[in-house]
Amino acid sequence: MLVFAQFGAGRIGAIHAANLAASGAARLAHIVDVHEAAAATLAARHGAQASDAVTALRDPAVAAVIIASSTDTHADLVIAAAKAGKAIFCEKPIDLSLTRVDEALNVVRAAGVPMLVGFNRRFDPSFAELHRRIGAGAIGAVEQVVVTSRDPGLPPVDYLKVSGGQFRDMTIHDFDMARWMLGEEPTEVFAYGAALVDPAVAAVGDIDSCMVLLRTASGRMAHINNSRRASYGYDQRVEVHGSKGRLIAGNRVPTTVEQADADAVTTEKPLHFFLERYADAYRIELAAFIAAVTQRTPMPVGAEDGRQALVLAEAALRSLRENRPVKVSEIG
Amino acid sequence: MLVFAQFGAGRIGAIHAANLAASGAARLAHIVDVHEAAAATLAARHGAQASDAVTALRDPAVAAVIIASSTDTHADLVIAAAKAGKAIFCEKPIDLSLTRVDEALNVVRAAGVPMLVGFNRRFDPSFAELHRRIGAGAIGAVEQVVVTSRDPGLPPVDYLKVSGGQFRDMTIHDFDMARWMLGEEPTEVFAYGAALVDPAVAAVGDIDSCMVLLRTASGRMAHINNSRRASYGYDQRVEVHGSKGRLIAGNRVPTTVEQADADAVTTEKPLHFFLERYADAYRIELAAFIAAVTQRTPMPVGAEDGRQALVLAEAALRSLRENRPVKVSEIG
Amino acid sequence: MLVFAQFGAGRIGAIHAANLAASGAARLAHIVDVHEAAAATLAARHGAQASDAVTALRDPAVAAVIIASSTDTHADLVIAAAKAGKAIFCEKPIDLSLTRVDEALNVVRAAGVPMLVGFNRRFDPSFAELHRRIGAGAIGAVEQVVVTSRDPGLPPVDYLKVSGGQFRDMTIHDFDMARWMLGEEPTEVFAYGAALVDPAVAAVGDIDSCMVLLRTASGRMAHINNSRRASYGYDQRVEVHGSKGRLIAGNRVPTTVEQADADAVTTEKPLHFFLERYADAYRIELAAFIAAVTQRTPMPVGAEDGRQALVLAEAALRSLRENRPVKVSEIG
Amino acid sequence: MLVFAQFGAGRIGAIHAANLAASGAARLAHIVDVHEAAAATLAARHGAQASDAVTALRDPAVAAVIIASSTDTHADLVIAAAKAGKAIFCEKPIDLSLTRVDEALNVVRAAGVPMLVGFNRRFDPSFAELHRRIGAGAIGAVEQVVVTSRDPGLPPVDYLKVSGGQFRDMTIHDFDMARWMLGEEPTEVFAYGAALVDPAVAAVGDIDSCMVLLRTASGRMAHINNSRRASYGYDQRVEVHGSKGRLIAGNRVPTTVEQADADAVTTEKPLHFFLERYADAYRIELAAFIAAVTQRTPMPVGAEDGRQALVLAEAALRSLRENRPVKVSEIG
């Protein structure tokens, strides 16, 4: 029974807490949130206690932490948890500043604690199966990757202001997906971006639509397209072309109902957003973390993966600002 | 908190017990099984106690029972539970004998307890959405229904001997589906059947493949096709034709991965069998039972539905034996 | 260069004439139609001459005839063409009366001329590929066949009066498809039918909706469902279940465009009716006839196939009238 | 009856000649090819005569020419045909040199003859329907376009040497598609490319795989991905994202057969290559040319479209060589 403290009682925290409760292999002891009422409610639902961070991290029964609080608290909590010797499950991004990420990761390395960064999509059954087949040689050598990733609707502008911008906040998942599928580290990034959805996005210095290219040393290429608004729901697809074939993982739908009438043949729209689409992925991700901690096996998505996706986001941002391809080595 | 006693700790009992445990609205107090070790194991997993039937039904805290034991015990347990004033969730079929079903239902009616018969497919999100759209007028008046229902593999012949035969054991689900989708009671049944999969099936007086037609007083028609063996997995589809259009609910797949290579374009086979395909349906079904009991609303699938599907199975069996269309009124 | 005379300058005649014109292997010399203007127009378009039947059949250059005139003229023309020693391509049905069919076929046999009956669907690339795979063993032994065949809209009641009824006019194609896919002769037929689309159909003694079952001596089964009206277009599908798998051939669509928006994901409706759906089939069918005549190879769909489908239609009609399964041997 | 002379009796010439022959609105009078035997054979098949260029262009009956000869002859033939006052249907590209293209177009403009450049994909029913829906407002304002275009196999290296390279030879179709779908002129191009399929391609200074980005003045973006080798056949898809939805036009398949067995569910691979996939498009394209000439309406794809696609190819080539985004205005 792996005992957890969890930081964050918001939307994503509620998912992890429920998955912990349903897991037969773990127990949630503490929930910490600056919104004390939220912490208390979630703790009550799952038989945990609302605590402060110090109490939670000092509890010797606690062997692992989930960091699902606001992004600006991640690095401090990673550092504190690492110093306390806890295994760390940290939502992405570790931080919006690469310097802060490196500080935190240095502490993690020094402490020797295992750490998983929450790139939940790697645990989506369809993407995982696609990746498994690449590894099994189903399409030969990977040559090109296309990642389509479009959100159902624009978040509040107040959120955008503190989000770090589209590349660090949204595309970061797709950079991770591209790296994972390419099977080789990207060495250069080129990005176009614009505020096509809402001029308010441009007003806060951000973009809401982008197209990115990446390439690797051996010449493999990847493309990412993003929009903050897809009227038909959450569009999450990956396509990989190899020397022997092509793999596509598409969207998932609520039901298989198909209707044919005088107007058209219609099927359901994709599952609405990440809570629906990645419900399975969140559950599998947490189980994978618990298994890696308790069996002392390597983390399926490590701290370095979290760092490297941020590096690609930084490179894309510089590319956008300077309108030129940016070498990953320029960033760090 | 609705307190349950459950009869049966086998494959389907394990599903219901886990769904009860995950439900926030119910608690499992007793598990009863003639295999005492199975009862004890399942009880331990979910914080219940292994009991005998008398103890479980005498417990005044128990307000509802789940009957998931072997078919030959259903009717007695329904009667005992009804006399004890418990709400009843009974797996299909209530009994293989219509006389016994009627005895049990008379006791249920006299006791005035709510009862749900476990036609789990009505709670499958795709079939439920299809049915909802019929009710919403999406395809006008229903005219024809086609139910495709094929199992991945033949059960052991020892099971077949006590199963009541393909119509009562397997097609009974499809009779319920056809009734539900037709929206009008079938008045006549015609059936063809044969042992095409394995001659051992014929040796025990059963069939493994069948095609059935039903019709209603107003002329609506339904077709059911069954096989005990589909090499590609569990094939569960419904197609409804109405005056204004057509609705189809198809199979569900483990992942959306599509592979294209020099040989073909391939997608995944359907989910393997009922445990996978109807995992959601079992969960939703139990929640619907709990909601109907606690809110004193009508059962979504009542005892009469259980009886009527069995009547259609009996009619099909007589049709097969006498090679003629059989009026439902001949059966009862 | 195979020289043709064609009887019939209507809708289906226009298709055959155009396919002849585009074929490099044949030439259309005569067009015969009681509507002389129609014959003249079509003849002019393709460099043929409008003739009367006697002239056309006496022309020694003519080696083959296409009979695409009204159904009541087919048998006489078959007989005349056979006596004139011409190869015969005859649209289905040969006649609505089995007696007349037998008279005609006796003359054909005596004359020793090759004859193809126009079951165009056998030449549809999708159905042909499905059938080819059955023969290649892709799904093992055939066990069950489901034929879905639904027209976009009700023909004029005046047509229905002379059509011979739904089984002889419409289902006859599906009887042929079921026979072809079963790979074994049906021995018994059971049919339900009703006028669900329009009471005017019942008023002329016909049905517009039906469901049919067929079985063979070894226990194979087939189901056909028909409607004279499908709001979404022409619905033409075949599904075959075998011991090792399942084959489905579905509808074809005008374009592959898929639209996703706030309402739904929509794709195109099936091709509207037989002229669109079977355009390829008509072309391939005629080419197969020409090849069989010129190379003296067996006809891919022979006169006996035309007769046997009519026998099944007769059996279905008797089954409907007497509400009982009818042995094919009762018909002839 | 529009009378044609055609230059080129190769693979694409054979298609155009057959489509002319089947058209009721045109007649092919002359076929010109340096391979005289090829010209003679094709001429004989369609009742034309094999001629030399001078004879063909001097024939006053000839009102239109099809230029389907090798690329290096296009510009001279365009100029000669324009001076002879003939309407011009010219296969893409007009020339590999932008200077030569401009020379030719100046003559065309001065002569005032109508000219169509053979971007056949605009006439593919699926792409045309997708474009029609954009114009009809189905997805609101266009924001992003993704063009997937992958050939089944590498052409001979000898062909690559004279092809002008992947951008001018292959991607040029996709540049046209992106322009057409964007609905706004691209102003900048960025391209990655590599020889991933075969090192022999790099040895002749070419690439076989590329990913391109384009953007417009208002911020719209397009992505193109190409490969010279797709093991599963010709992969030709377009995806357009707008403010109100998404449109996708996918591949077409030979048949709709779906096979399910113990291994997988398989469907057919896409139509093999352009001759199969674009058979309809070639026919419709020629009909559109004939209609525009005879009705004196604007050409659906004009000479300027041919030029502009080449400009984008040049910009992509410069981008690849200099590894920077290239403004279209730098090219011309």
GROMACS .gro file of N, CA, C and O in nm, chain D residues 169-253:
model
  340
 1165ASP      N    1   0.827   1.905  -5.897
 1165ASP     CA    2   0.768   1.792  -5.969
 1165ASP      C    3   0.647   1.734  -5.896
 1165ASP      O    4   0.548   1.697  -5.959
 1166MET      N    5   0.655   1.727  -5.765
 1166MET     CA    6   0.552   1.657  -5.687
 1166MET      C    7   0.475   1.754  -5.597
 1166MET      O    8   0.352   1.761  -5.602
 1167THR      N    9   0.548   1.828  -5.517
 1167THR     CA   10   0.483   1.919  -5.421
 1167THR      C   11   0.405   2.028  -5.493
 1167THR      O   12   0.315   2.089  -5.434
 1168ILE      N   13   0.439   2.053  -5.618
 1168ILE     CA   14   0.371   2.161  -5.691
 1168ILE      C   15   0.219   2.141  -5.689
 1168ILE      O   16   0.143   2.237  -5.676
 1169HIS      N   17   0.174   2.018  -5.698
 1169HIS     CA   18   0.030   1.989  -5.687
 1169HIS      C   19  -0.024   2.031  -5.550
 1169HIS      O   20  -0.136   2.079  -5.538
 1170ASP      N   21   0.057   2.008  -5.449
 1170ASP     CA   22   0.012   2.037  -5.312
 1170ASP      C   23   0.017   2.186  -5.284
 1170ASP      O   24  -0.064   2.238  -5.208
 1171PHE      N   25   0.113   2.255  -5.344
 1171PHE     CA   26   0.114   2.402  -5.333
 1171PHE      C   27  -0.015   2.457  -5.394
 1171PHE      O   28  -0.078   2.546  -5.337
 1172ASP      N   29  -0.053   2.403  -5.508
 1172ASP     CA   30  -0.177   2.449  -5.568
 1172ASP      C   31  -0.297   2.419  -5.477
 1172ASP      O   32  -0.386   2.503  -5.459
 1173MET      N   33  -0.298   2.299  -5.421
 1173MET     CA   34  -0.409   2.259  -5.332
 1173MET      C   35  -0.413   2.352  -5.210
 1173MET      O   36  -0.520   2.399  -5.170
 1174ALA      N   37  -0.297   2.380  -5.151
 1174ALA     CA   38  -0.293   2.466  -5.033
 1174ALA      C   39  -0.342   2.607  -5.066
 1174ALA      O   40  -0.422   2.664  -4.992
 1175ARG      N   41  -0.296   2.662  -5.178
 1175ARG     CA   42  -0.343   2.794  -5.222
 1175ARG      C   43  -0.495   2.794  -5.238
 1175ARG      O   44  -0.564   2.885  -5.194
 1176TRP      N   45  -0.544   2.691  -5.303
 1176TRP     CA   46  -0.686   2.684  -5.335
 1176TRP      C   47  -0.770   2.677  -5.207
 1176TRP      O   48  -0.873   2.742  -5.195
 1177MET      N   49  -0.725   2.597  -5.114
 1177MET     CA   50  -0.801   2.577  -4.991
 1177MET      C   51  -0.785   2.695  -4.895
 1177MET      O   52  -0.879   2.728  -4.823
 1178LEU      N   53  -0.666   2.755  -4.892
 1178LEU     CA   54  -0.645   2.869  -4.801
 1178LEU      C   55  -0.736   2.986  -4.839
 1178LEU      O   56  -0.779   3.062  -4.753
 1179GLY      N   57  -0.760   3.002  -4.968
 1179GLY     CA   58  -0.843   3.114  -5.010
 1179GLY      C   59  -0.773   3.247  -4.994
 1179GLY      O   60  -0.837   3.353  -4.995
 1180GLU      N   61  -0.643   3.244  -4.978
 1180GLU     CA   62  -0.563   3.366  -4.961
 1180GLU      C   63  -0.422   3.330  -5.002
 1180GLU      O   64  -0.375   3.219  -4.972
 1181GLU      N   65  -0.354   3.423  -5.067
 1181GLU     CA   66  -0.223   3.390  -5.123
 1181GLU      C   67  -0.117   3.369  -5.013
 1181GLU      O   68  -0.103   3.452  -4.925
 1182PRO      N   69  -0.041   3.259  -5.015
 1182PRO     CA   70   0.069   3.245  -4.919
 1182PRO      C   71   0.174   3.353  -4.944
 1182PRO      O   72   0.203   3.388  -5.059
 1183THR      N   73   0.229   3.404  -4.834
 1183THR     CA   74   0.331   3.509  -4.845
 1183THR      C   75   0.469   3.459  -4.805
 1183THR      O   76   0.568   3.527  -4.830
 1184GLU      N   77   0.474   3.342  -4.741
 1184GLU     CA   78   0.603   3.294  -4.692
 1184GLU      C   79   0.601   3.142  -4.686
 1184GLU      O   80   0.497   3.081  -4.660
 1185VAL      N   81   0.718   3.083  -4.707
 1185VAL     CA   82   0.730   2.937  -4.712
 1185VAL      C   83   0.850   2.894  -4.629
 1185VAL      O   84   0.955   2.959  -4.633
 1186PHE      N   85   0.832   2.785  -4.555
 1186PHE     CA   86   0.946   2.722  -4.487
 1186PHE      C   87   0.940   2.572  -4.515
 1186PHE      O   88   0.834   2.512  -4.511
 1187ALA      N   89   1.057   2.513  -4.540
 1187ALA     CA   90   1.058   2.372  -4.581
 1187ALA      C   91   1.172   2.294  -4.520
 1187ALA      O   92   1.285   2.343  -4.510
 1188TYR      N   93   1.141   2.174  -4.475
 1188TYR     CA   94   1.241   2.073  -4.441
 1188TYR      C   95   1.232   1.962  -4.545
 1188TYR      O   96   1.122   1.929  -4.592
 1189GLY      N   97   1.346   1.903  -4.577
 1189GLY     CA   98   1.343   1.793  -4.672
 1189GLY      C   99   1.464   1.704  -4.653
 1189GLY      O  100   1.568   1.748  -4.601
 1190ALA      N  101   1.452   1.579  -4.693
 1190ALA     CA  102   1.563   1.484  -4.680
 1190ALA      C  103   1.540   1.367  -4.774
 1190ALA      O  104   1.429   1.346  -4.821
 1191ALA      N  105   1.649   1.296  -4.801
 1191ALA     CA  106   1.636   1.171  -4.876
 1191ALA      C  107   1.631   1.058  -4.775
 1191ALA      O  108   1.734   1.005  -4.733
 1192LEU      N  109   1.510   1.023  -4.732
 1192LEU     CA  110   1.493   0.917  -4.633
 1192LEU      C  111   1.462   0.784  -4.698
 1192LEU      O  112   1.484   0.678  -4.640
 1193VAL      N  113   1.410   0.788  -4.819
 1193VAL     CA  114   1.366   0.665  -4.885
 1193VAL      C  115   1.485   0.593  -4.947
 1193VAL      O  116   1.499   0.471  -4.934
 1194ASP      N  117   1.571   0.669  -5.014
 1194ASP     CA  118   1.680   0.606  -5.089
 1194ASP      C  119   1.796   0.705  -5.100
 1194ASP      O  120   1.777   0.818  -5.147
 1195PRO      N  121   1.917   0.664  -5.060
 1195PRO     CA  122   2.033   0.756  -5.071
 1195PRO      C  123   2.062   0.794  -5.215
 1195PRO      O  124   2.123   0.899  -5.240
 1196ALA      N  125   2.015   0.714  -5.311
 1196ALA     CA  126   2.037   0.748  -5.452
 1196ALA      C  127   1.971   0.882  -5.486
 1196ALA      O  128   2.014   0.952  -5.578
 1197VAL      N  129   1.868   0.915  -5.414
 1197VAL     CA  130   1.800   1.042  -5.438
 1197VAL      C  131   1.890   1.158  -5.397
 1197VAL      O  132   1.902   1.258  -5.469
 1198ALA      N  133   1.953   1.142  -5.282
 1198ALA     CA  134   2.047   1.247  -5.237
 1198ALA      C  135   2.162   1.258  -5.336
 1198ALA      O  136   2.212   1.369  -5.363
 1199ALA      N  137   2.204   1.146  -5.392
 1199ALA     CA  138   2.317   1.146  -5.484
 1199ALA      C  139   2.290   1.230  -5.608
 1199ALA      O  140   2.383   1.282  -5.670
 1200VAL      N  141   2.164   1.245  -5.646
 1200VAL     CA  142   2.134   1.331  -5.761
 1200VAL      C  143   2.085   1.468  -5.715
 1200VAL      O  144   2.025   1.543  -5.793
 1201GLY      N  145   2.108   1.499  -5.587
 1201GLY     CA  146   2.079   1.633  -5.539
 1201GLY      C  147   1.934   1.660  -5.508
 1201GLY      O  148   1.891   1.775  -5.497
 1202ASP      N  149   1.859   1.553  -5.492
 1202ASP     CA  150   1.715   1.571  -5.468
 1202ASP      C  151   1.679   1.522  -5.327
 1202ASP      O  152   1.763   1.467  -5.255
 1203ILE      N  153   1.555   1.542  -5.289
 1203ILE     CA  154   1.499   1.487  -5.167
 1203ILE      C  155   1.380   1.398  -5.204
 1203ILE      O  156   1.326   1.409  -5.313
 1204ASP      N  157   1.341   1.311  -5.111
 1204ASP     CA  158   1.223   1.227  -5.137
 1204ASP      C  159   1.117   1.241  -5.029
 1204ASP      O  160   1.011   1.181  -5.037
 1205SER      N  161   1.146   1.319  -4.926
 1205SER     CA  162   1.054   1.338  -4.814
 1205SER      C  163   1.063   1.485  -4.773
 1205SER      O  164   1.173   1.538  -4.763
 1206CYS      N  165   0.948   1.545  -4.750
 1206CYS     CA  166   0.954   1.685  -4.706
 1206CYS      C  167   0.834   1.720  -4.621
 1206CYS      O  168   0.731   1.653  -4.624
 1207MET      N  169   0.853   1.825  -4.543
 1207MET     CA  170   0.745   1.888  -4.468
 1207MET      C  171   0.759   2.037  -4.489
 1207MET      O  172   0.866   2.094  -4.470
 1208VAL      N  173   0.648   2.100  -4.527
 1208VAL     CA  174   0.649   2.241  -4.564
 1208VAL      C  175   0.545   2.315  -4.481
 1208VAL      O  176   0.440   2.259  -4.449
 1209LEU      N  177   0.574   2.439  -4.446
 1209LEU     CA  178   0.474   2.530  -4.388
 1209LEU      C  179   0.460   2.652  -4.479
 1209LEU      O  180   0.560   2.700  -4.536
 1210LEU      N  181   0.338   2.701  -4.488
 1210LEU     CA  182   0.312   2.827  -4.560
 1210LEU      C  183   0.229   2.916  -4.469
 1210LEU      O  184   0.152   2.867  -4.388
 1211ARG      N  185   0.246   3.048  -4.487
 1211ARG     CA  186   0.151   3.135  -4.417
 1211ARG      C  187   0.108   3.249  -4.507
 1211ARG      O  188   0.177   3.283  -4.604
 1212THR      N  189  -0.006   3.307  -4.473
 1212THR     CA  190  -0.062   3.417  -4.551
 1212THR      C  191  -0.053   3.546  -4.470
 1212THR      O  192  -0.021   3.544  -4.351
 1213ALA      N  193  -0.085   3.656  -4.536
 1213ALA     CA  194  -0.077   3.787  -4.470
 1213ALA      C  195  -0.165   3.795  -4.347
 1213ALA      O  196  -0.129   3.856  -4.245
 1214SER      N  197  -0.281   3.733  -4.350
 1214SER     CA  198  -0.372   3.743  -4.236
 1214SER      C  199  -0.344   3.639  -4.128
 1214SER      O  200  -0.414   3.636  -4.027
 1215GLY      N  201  -0.243   3.554  -4.150
 1215GLY     CA  202  -0.207   3.458  -4.046
 1215GLY      C  203  -0.256   3.316  -4.068
 1215GLY      O  204  -0.231   3.228  -3.988
 1216ARG      N  205  -0.327   3.292  -4.177
 1216ARG     CA  206  -0.365   3.155  -4.208
 1216ARG      C  207  -0.239   3.072  -4.233
 1216ARG      O  208  -0.138   3.124  -4.279
 1217MET      N  209  -0.248   2.941  -4.206
 1217MET     CA  210  -0.130   2.856  -4.219
 1217MET      C  211  -0.166   2.728  -4.294
 1217MET      O  212  -0.278   2.680  -4.284
 1218ALA      N  213  -0.066   2.675  -4.362
 1218ALA     CA  214  -0.087   2.545  -4.427
 1218ALA      C  215   0.036   2.458  -4.406
 1218ALA      O  216   0.149   2.508  -4.398
 1219HIS      N  217   0.012   2.329  -4.397
 1219HIS     CA  218   0.119   2.230  -4.388
 1219HIS      C  219   0.102   2.129  -4.500
 1219HIS      O  220  -0.008   2.084  -4.528
 1220ILE      N  221   0.216   2.093  -4.559
 1220ILE     CA  222   0.220   1.987  -4.661
 1220ILE      C  223   0.320   1.882  -4.616
 1220ILE      O  224   0.430   1.917  -4.574
 1221ASN      N  225   0.282   1.755  -4.622
 1221ASN     CA  226   0.385   1.652  -4.606
 1221ASN      C  227   0.384   1.560  -4.725
 1221ASN      O  228   0.279   1.524  -4.777
 1222ASN      N  229   0.502   1.526  -4.771
 1222ASN     CA  230   0.522   1.445  -4.891
 1222ASN      C  231   0.621   1.332  -4.864
 1222ASN      O  232   0.717   1.351  -4.790
 1223SER      N  233   0.596   1.222  -4.931
 1223SER     CA  234   0.698   1.119  -4.942
 1223SER      C  235   0.685   1.057  -5.079
 1223SER      O  236   0.576   1.048  -5.134
 1224ARG      N  237   0.797   1.016  -5.133
 1224ARG     CA  238   0.795   0.948  -5.264
 1224ARG      C  239   0.757   0.801  -5.249
 1224ARG      O  240   0.751   0.730  -5.349
 1225ARG      N  241   0.739   0.753  -5.125
 1225ARG     CA  242   0.709   0.610  -5.109
 1225ARG      C  243   0.613   0.585  -4.993
 1225ARG      O  244   0.643   0.616  -4.879
 1226ALA      N  245   0.496   0.530  -5.027
 1226ALA     CA  246   0.399   0.487  -4.926
 1226ALA      C  247   0.365   0.342  -4.959
 1226ALA      O  248   0.303   0.314  -5.061
 1227SER      N  249   0.407   0.252  -4.873
 1227SER     CA  250   0.393   0.109  -4.903
 1227SER      C  251   0.248   0.069  -4.928
 1227SER      O  252   0.221  -0.030  -4.995
 1228TYR      N  253   0.154   0.146  -4.873
 1228TYR     CA  254   0.012   0.108  -4.881
 1228TYR      C  255  -0.058   0.174  -4.999
 1228TYR      O  256  -0.180   0.162  -5.013
 1229GLY      N  257   0.014   0.244  -5.083
 1229GLY     CA  258  -0.048   0.305  -5.200
 1229GLY      C  259  -0.045   0.457  -5.194
 1229GLY      O  260   0.031   0.515  -5.116
 1230TYR      N  261  -0.127   0.516  -5.276
 1230TYR     CA  262  -0.126   0.660  -5.300
 1230TYR      C  263  -0.207   0.726  -5.189
 1230TYR      O  264  -0.327   0.699  -5.175
 1231ASP      N  265  -0.144   0.813  -5.112
 1231ASP     CA  266  -0.210   0.873  -4.996
 1231ASP      C  267  -0.233   1.021  -5.025
 1231ASP      O  268  -0.140   1.100  -5.028
 1232GLN      N  269  -0.358   1.056  -5.047
 1232GLN     CA  270  -0.394   1.189  -5.096
 1232GLN      C  271  -0.510   1.242  -5.011
 1232GLN      O  272  -0.626   1.210  -5.035
 1233ARG      N  273  -0.475   1.322  -4.914
 1233ARG     CA  274  -0.580   1.372  -4.823
 1233ARG      C  275  -0.565   1.521  -4.800
 1233ARG      O  276  -0.455   1.575  -4.803
 1234VAL      N  277  -0.676   1.586  -4.776
 1234VAL     CA  278  -0.675   1.729  -4.745
 1234VAL      C  279  -0.764   1.750  -4.623
 1234VAL      O  280  -0.871   1.690  -4.613
 1235GLU      N  281  -0.718   1.836  -4.535
 1235GLU     CA  282  -0.791   1.864  -4.411
 1235GLU      C  283  -0.790   2.015  -4.392
 1235GLU      O  284  -0.684   2.078  -4.398
 1236VAL      N  285  -0.907   2.073  -4.373
 1236VAL     CA  286  -0.917   2.219  -4.359
 1236VAL      C  287  -0.992   2.252  -4.231
 1236VAL      O  288  -1.103   2.203  -4.207
 1237HIS      N  289  -0.930   2.333  -4.148
 1237HIS     CA  290  -0.989   2.377  -4.023
 1237HIS      C  291  -1.036   2.521  -4.036
 1237HIS      O  292  -0.959   2.608  -4.078
 1238GLY      N  293  -1.160   2.545  -4.000
 1238GLY     CA  294  -1.214   2.680  -4.004
 1238GLY      C  295  -1.271   2.719  -3.870
 1238GLY      O  296  -1.271   2.640  -3.774
 1239SER      N  297  -1.322   2.841  -3.863
 1239SER     CA  298  -1.371   2.892  -3.735
 1239SER      C  299  -1.493   2.815  -3.685
 1239SER      O  300  -1.521   2.814  -3.566
 1240LYS      N  301  -1.564   2.748  -3.775
 1240LYS     CA  302  -1.685   2.678  -3.733
 1240LYS      C  303  -1.679   2.526  -3.752
 1240LYS      O  304  -1.779   2.458  -3.728
 1241GLY      N  305  -1.565   2.473  -3.797
 1241GLY     CA  306  -1.562   2.328  -3.813
 1241GLY      C  307  -1.444   2.283  -3.896
 1241GLY      O  308  -1.352   2.361  -3.925
 1242ARG      N  309  -1.448   2.158  -3.931
 1242ARG     CA  310  -1.336   2.093  -4.000
 1242ARG      C  311  -1.389   2.010  -4.116
 1242ARG      O  312  -1.490   1.941  -4.103
 1243LEU      N  313  -1.318   2.013  -4.228
 1243LEU     CA  314  -1.351   1.929  -4.343
 1243LEU      C  315  -1.231   1.841  -4.375
 1243LEU      O  316  -1.118   1.888  -4.377
 1244ILE      N  317  -1.258   1.714  -4.402
 1244ILE     CA  318  -1.152   1.622  -4.443
 1244ILE      C  319  -1.198   1.552  -4.571
 1244ILE      O  320  -1.313   1.511  -4.581
 1245ALA      N  321  -1.109   1.543  -4.667
 1245ALA     CA  322  -1.134   1.458  -4.784
 1245ALA      C  323  -1.026   1.352  -4.785
 1245ALA      O  324  -0.906   1.383  -4.786
 1246GLY      N  325  -1.068   1.227  -4.782
 1246GLY     CA  326  -0.973   1.117  -4.766
 1246GLY      C  327  -0.946   1.041  -4.892
 1246GLY      O  328  -0.981   1.084  -5.003
 1247ASN      N  329  -0.884   0.928  -4.877
 1247ASN     CA  330  -0.852   0.843  -4.990
 1247ASN      C  331  -0.975   0.768  -5.041
 1247ASN      O  332  -1.075   0.756  -4.972
 1248ARG      N  333  -0.964   0.720  -5.162
 1248ARG     CA  334  -1.069   0.635  -5.217
 1248ARG      C  335  -1.016   0.491  -5.228
 1248ARG      O  336  -0.898   0.470  -5.245
 1249VAL      N  337  -1.107   0.395  -5.216
 1249VAL     CA  338  -1.068   0.254  -5.214
 1249VAL      C  339  -1.133   0.180  -5.330
 1249VAL      O  340  -1.239   0.219  -5.378
   0.00000   0.00000   0.00000
